């Protein structure tokens, strides 16, 4: 719970609207009033436009919150969004809070829509926390998103389960990813949605890393073949969905893991044909492409030069985790050679990644 609200007193000049939004977030997450810092408690009494939103009709309030979330989802995958991710996540949590309040105050016929919106907002904010490397907050929000999904929203529930697989994925627990992916696919096969594509892609990634090349190639084929089954997969990329472009981007990283340069290049080309391909995804593809270099030293140098060129305030946990995993592979590859030692470029890359902080 404490992971959501900042523990420090904000700047006295902080916009009272922002303070009120954070207070609404605390309320939606069930934080007791006594746990709120003084600035947040006083902000609860501050009138602003957010308060008037709850006085609007359900349709007006729901439409405004939904538009806000969709705008955030589209912006987050851009370079500008990566630079502004703290504000975007804060606003995503505000939408979560608003949707919770709408669900509590609305008539029974509107509750399902409000709860689904709240679940999507919680899922979105959880994904932001994944990028910050805050797995505890992400897990809490994925759990809340799952709880909010009713029986009529099983497609979204499957997608939430698939996204929650990012937690073990970016902490290197690939056997857990494998087991969860198999369950996610079984569920998504019944209910459809983005979870079906994401489940197959996560399974392929886990199989590739665990050494099951044939299994990984089969899972990639199944993911690519299922694109036409998933409504919205041909839409522009957003943080609220899993598009065909995302399938091709993810395929390129799996092919890189398998050492298949030809297929990696083809998948990367398909992904880059979409101008909405996410900024983070573009950087992850660059790392995957670099690891294909037969010379570990040259591969390490390419990766180090790339991550050094990233703006520090947009350097995220996913990029760091992937770069560190590849560094481990490059080091192991060098140890098998006659000199039995990692070269200076691999060492330099490892040292940099061990010291750089996720903004």
XYZ file of C-alpha atoms in Angstrom:
359
model
C 0.000 0.000 0.000
C 2.734 2.452 1.013
C 4.270 1.963 -2.402
C 1.636 4.130 -4.046
C 1.785 7.391 -2.086
C 5.095 9.245 -1.784
C 6.410 9.098 1.775
C 7.887 12.576 1.696
C 6.164 15.940 1.916
C 5.858 17.371 -1.598
C 7.006 20.782 -2.674
C 4.779 23.480 -1.091
C 4.114 24.790 -4.584
C 2.698 21.435 -5.744
C -0.575 21.903 -7.585
C -3.503 21.232 -5.194
C -5.183 19.297 -8.001
C -2.283 16.820 -7.977
C -2.491 16.579 -4.190
C -6.201 15.846 -4.369
C -5.682 13.228 -7.051
C -3.175 11.441 -4.856
C -5.630 11.573 -1.981
C -8.272 9.952 -4.184
C -5.732 7.291 -5.073
C -5.111 6.607 -1.389
C -8.846 6.336 -0.771
C -9.333 3.952 -3.695
C -6.534 1.733 -2.420
C -8.076 1.576 1.040
C -5.383 3.471 2.907
C -6.682 4.548 6.341
C -6.925 8.279 6.908
C -4.438 8.083 9.751
C -1.834 6.759 7.346
C -2.072 9.786 5.102
C 0.517 12.535 5.505
C -0.810 15.904 6.602
C -0.538 17.425 3.137
C -2.745 14.664 1.689
C -5.372 14.962 4.433
C -5.671 18.703 3.840
C -5.813 18.176 0.095
C -8.951 16.093 0.558
C -10.785 19.288 1.416
C -9.422 21.215 -1.548
C -12.092 21.902 -4.190
C -11.039 21.347 -7.800
C -12.267 20.049 -11.111
C -11.871 16.417 -10.046
C -14.540 16.858 -7.409
C -17.035 18.198 -9.934
C -16.430 15.169 -12.147
C -18.158 12.934 -9.636
C -21.225 15.204 -9.789
C -21.601 14.615 -13.516
C -23.760 11.860 -14.944
C -22.255 8.380 -15.042
C -21.860 8.594 -18.807
C -19.978 11.885 -18.617
C -17.718 10.801 -15.758
C -17.058 7.364 -17.253
C -16.365 8.810 -20.700
C -13.902 11.352 -19.308
C -12.014 8.744 -17.288
C -11.941 6.259 -20.188
C -10.632 8.927 -22.571
C -7.939 9.826 -20.042
C -6.804 6.214 -19.748
C -6.779 5.598 -23.513
C -4.722 8.765 -23.988
C -2.244 7.582 -21.356
C -1.986 4.144 -22.972
C -1.121 5.646 -26.347
C 1.323 8.189 -24.911
C 3.166 5.792 -22.614
C 4.687 3.744 -25.442
C 6.230 6.842 -27.067
C 9.625 8.376 -26.307
C 7.909 11.416 -24.794
C 5.885 9.073 -22.616
C 9.007 7.278 -21.425
C 10.425 10.622 -20.311
C 7.178 11.551 -18.541
C 6.354 8.138 -17.100
C 6.028 9.202 -13.455
C 3.319 11.723 -14.317
C 1.618 9.220 -16.602
C 1.567 6.547 -13.898
C 0.258 9.028 -11.344
C -2.570 9.932 -13.703
C -3.260 6.252 -14.388
C -3.665 5.684 -10.658
C -6.004 8.673 -10.550
C -8.185 7.036 -13.222
C -8.132 3.873 -11.095
C -9.330 5.888 -8.122
C -12.046 7.649 -10.126
C -13.331 4.370 -11.559
C -13.473 2.860 -8.075
C -15.493 5.815 -6.849
C -17.782 5.553 -9.865
C -18.343 1.862 -9.167
C -19.191 2.611 -5.545
C -21.653 5.401 -6.386
C -23.219 4.146 -9.623
C -26.374 2.169 -10.194
C -26.100 -1.598 -10.515
C -26.389 -1.468 -14.317
C -23.258 0.693 -14.525
C -21.059 -1.100 -11.988
C -19.604 -3.651 -14.402
C -18.400 -0.921 -16.781
C -16.873 1.076 -13.935
C -15.166 -1.994 -12.473
C -13.725 -2.993 -15.855
C -12.332 0.525 -16.277
C -10.832 0.361 -12.785
C -9.278 -3.025 -13.600
C -7.749 -1.678 -16.826
C -6.375 1.361 -14.996
C -4.871 -0.821 -12.245
C -3.333 -3.083 -14.902
C -1.884 -0.064 -16.698
C -0.355 1.367 -13.511
C 1.041 -2.069 -12.634
C 2.808 -2.136 -15.999
C 4.343 1.249 -15.200
C 5.629 -0.133 -11.897
C 7.203 -3.042 -13.813
C 9.199 -0.470 -15.790
C 10.329 1.119 -12.505
C 11.411 -2.275 -11.164
C 8.889 -2.100 -8.302
C 7.602 -5.662 -8.370
C 5.729 -5.455 -5.064
C 3.568 -2.541 -6.193
C 2.993 -4.180 -9.579
C 1.903 -7.446 -7.951
C -0.513 -5.603 -5.648
C -2.112 -3.743 -8.532
C -2.372 -6.819 -10.746
C -4.129 -8.561 -7.850
C -6.596 -5.688 -7.513
C -7.181 -5.646 -11.264
C -7.939 -9.365 -11.226
C -10.393 -8.970 -8.326
C -12.268 -6.195 -10.127
C -12.872 -8.374 -13.213
C -16.225 -10.089 -13.096
C -17.282 -13.293 -14.828
C -18.306 -11.260 -17.848
C -14.778 -9.903 -18.316
C -12.770 -13.100 -18.589
C -10.923 -11.832 -21.669
C -9.536 -8.960 -19.604
C -8.799 -11.291 -16.698
C -6.704 -13.501 -18.987
C -4.826 -10.427 -20.224
C -4.168 -9.283 -16.651
C -2.772 -12.740 -15.832
C -0.548 -12.536 -18.898
C 0.759 -9.084 -17.974
C 1.402 -10.204 -14.398
C 3.846 -12.720 -15.884
C 6.179 -9.762 -16.379
C 6.981 -9.927 -12.653
C 8.778 -13.306 -12.758
C 10.014 -12.622 -16.301
C 12.032 -9.541 -15.393
C 13.367 -11.169 -12.228
C 14.689 -14.147 -14.200
C 12.230 -16.795 -12.948
C 11.761 -18.423 -16.336
C 10.356 -21.754 -15.160
C 7.629 -19.835 -13.351
C 6.966 -17.896 -16.563
C 6.724 -21.210 -18.425
C 4.199 -22.733 -16.018
C 2.072 -19.606 -15.830
C 2.071 -19.134 -19.598
C 0.678 -22.599 -20.152
C -2.215 -21.849 -17.769
C -2.798 -18.432 -19.328
C -3.023 -19.926 -22.821
C -5.507 -22.573 -21.669
C -7.691 -19.846 -20.145
C -7.322 -17.424 -23.055
C -8.175 -20.115 -25.604
C -11.652 -20.191 -24.054
C -12.173 -16.467 -23.593
C -9.991 -14.873 -26.287
C -8.488 -11.412 -26.085
C -4.963 -10.069 -25.946
C -3.980 -12.633 -23.309
C -3.904 -15.320 -25.996
C -1.164 -13.572 -27.986
C 0.784 -12.513 -24.928
C 0.577 -15.993 -23.409
C 2.066 -17.658 -26.496
C 4.813 -15.031 -26.730
C 5.794 -15.391 -23.074
C 5.831 -19.164 -23.470
C 8.086 -18.867 -26.528
C 10.458 -16.567 -24.656
C 10.684 -18.906 -21.663
C 11.211 -21.950 -23.884
C 13.984 -20.205 -25.803
C 15.846 -19.197 -22.656
C 15.408 -22.658 -21.096
C 16.844 -24.322 -24.214
C 13.699 -25.712 -25.860
C 14.280 -24.413 -29.383
C 11.614 -26.576 -31.062
C 9.035 -25.585 -28.465
C 9.886 -21.910 -28.837
C 9.541 -22.019 -32.625
C 6.183 -23.806 -32.305
C 4.911 -21.204 -29.815
C 6.018 -18.368 -32.103
C 4.136 -19.950 -35.004
C 1.011 -20.276 -32.871
C 1.210 -16.675 -31.647
C 1.614 -15.328 -35.169
C -1.223 -17.537 -36.460
C -3.580 -16.306 -33.720
C -3.262 -12.616 -34.593
C -6.354 -12.791 -36.805
C -8.388 -14.316 -33.939
C -7.897 -11.402 -31.567
C -10.107 -8.310 -31.987
C -8.040 -5.136 -31.850
C -4.729 -6.833 -32.677
C -4.441 -4.807 -35.893
C -4.946 -1.514 -34.045
C -2.081 0.907 -33.307
C 0.134 -0.125 -30.413
C -0.893 1.039 -26.956
C -0.038 0.027 -23.409
C -3.642 -1.184 -23.004
C -3.450 -3.920 -25.648
C -1.214 -6.436 -27.388
C -1.024 -5.732 -31.082
C 0.273 -7.649 -34.082
C 3.232 -5.268 -33.982
C 3.929 -6.381 -30.417
C 3.880 -10.007 -31.573
C 6.494 -9.268 -34.247
C 8.638 -7.230 -31.866
C 8.555 -10.021 -29.286
C 9.230 -12.593 -31.995
C 12.374 -10.704 -32.976
C 13.710 -10.909 -29.403
C 12.983 -14.648 -29.211
C 14.660 -15.310 -32.572
C 17.659 -13.354 -31.281
C 17.718 -15.573 -28.214
C 17.695 -18.605 -30.496
C 20.541 -17.162 -32.586
C 18.411 -17.057 -35.745
C 19.591 -13.862 -37.434
C 17.502 -14.292 -40.594
C 14.199 -14.706 -38.781
C 15.135 -12.020 -36.272
C 15.698 -9.568 -39.103
C 12.397 -10.436 -40.777
C 10.418 -10.073 -37.537
C 12.172 -6.802 -36.730
C 11.364 -5.464 -40.195
C 7.675 -6.333 -39.724
C 7.619 -4.597 -36.335
C 9.345 -1.468 -37.641
C 6.758 -1.122 -40.407
C 4.384 0.151 -37.710
C 5.223 3.750 -36.703
C 3.420 3.199 -33.376
C 5.960 0.559 -32.270
C 6.831 1.481 -28.693
C 10.020 3.325 -27.801
C 11.004 0.770 -25.153
C 10.327 -2.079 -27.588
C 12.577 -0.448 -30.175
C 15.403 -0.337 -27.643
C 14.875 -3.938 -26.565
C 15.063 -4.989 -30.221
C 18.386 -3.187 -30.550
C 19.741 -5.207 -27.629
C 18.500 -8.440 -29.173
C 20.037 -7.616 -32.524
C 23.391 -6.763 -30.917
C 23.601 -10.078 -29.065
C 23.618 -11.900 -32.418
C 27.102 -10.596 -33.160
C 29.473 -13.616 -33.165
C 32.126 -11.651 -31.264
C 31.055 -11.216 -27.582
C 33.354 -8.215 -27.196
C 31.858 -6.403 -30.155
C 28.341 -7.322 -29.047
C 29.049 -5.968 -25.547
C 30.457 -2.741 -26.953
C 27.417 -2.223 -29.167
C 25.086 -2.745 -26.209
C 27.107 -0.492 -23.899
C 27.237 2.330 -26.437
C 23.500 2.005 -26.943
C 22.498 2.092 -23.277
C 24.964 4.912 -22.591
C 23.116 6.948 -25.218
C 19.723 6.526 -23.567
C 18.406 9.491 -21.573
C 18.950 8.597 -17.917
C 15.387 9.558 -16.956
C 13.964 7.104 -19.507
C 16.264 4.180 -18.646
C 13.887 1.548 -17.292
C 13.986 -1.779 -15.483
C 13.024 -3.850 -18.546
C 15.930 -2.511 -20.593
C 18.362 -2.959 -17.709
C 17.174 -6.501 -16.918
C 17.441 -7.577 -20.562
C 20.876 -6.002 -20.961
C 22.126 -7.715 -17.790
C 20.796 -11.100 -18.916
C 22.510 -10.739 -22.306
C 25.727 -9.689 -20.547
C 25.634 -12.941 -18.587
C 25.282 -14.886 -21.845
C 28.190 -13.025 -23.437
C 30.368 -13.680 -20.403
C 29.520 -17.393 -20.455
C 30.262 -17.526 -24.174
C 33.708 -16.037 -23.641
C 34.571 -18.404 -20.788
C 34.145 -21.349 -23.155
C 36.905 -19.946 -25.371
C 40.645 -20.641 -24.979
C 41.412 -17.571 -22.848
C 38.785 -18.637 -20.264
C 38.032 -15.078 -19.196
C 35.591 -12.305 -19.972
C 37.008 -9.550 -22.158
C 37.249 -5.893 -21.188
C 34.141 -4.849 -23.122
C 31.940 -7.484 -21.471
C 33.362 -6.495 -18.076
C 32.789 -2.784 -18.790
C 29.186 -3.439 -19.788
C 28.556 -5.446 -16.624
C 30.125 -2.768 -14.430
C 28.027 -0.031 -15.994
C 24.783 -1.977 -15.639
C 25.567 -2.746 -11.988
C 25.895 0.943 -11.177
C 23.247 2.624 -13.344
C 19.960 3.320 -11.554
C 16.484 3.021 -12.995
C 14.958 6.508 -12.992
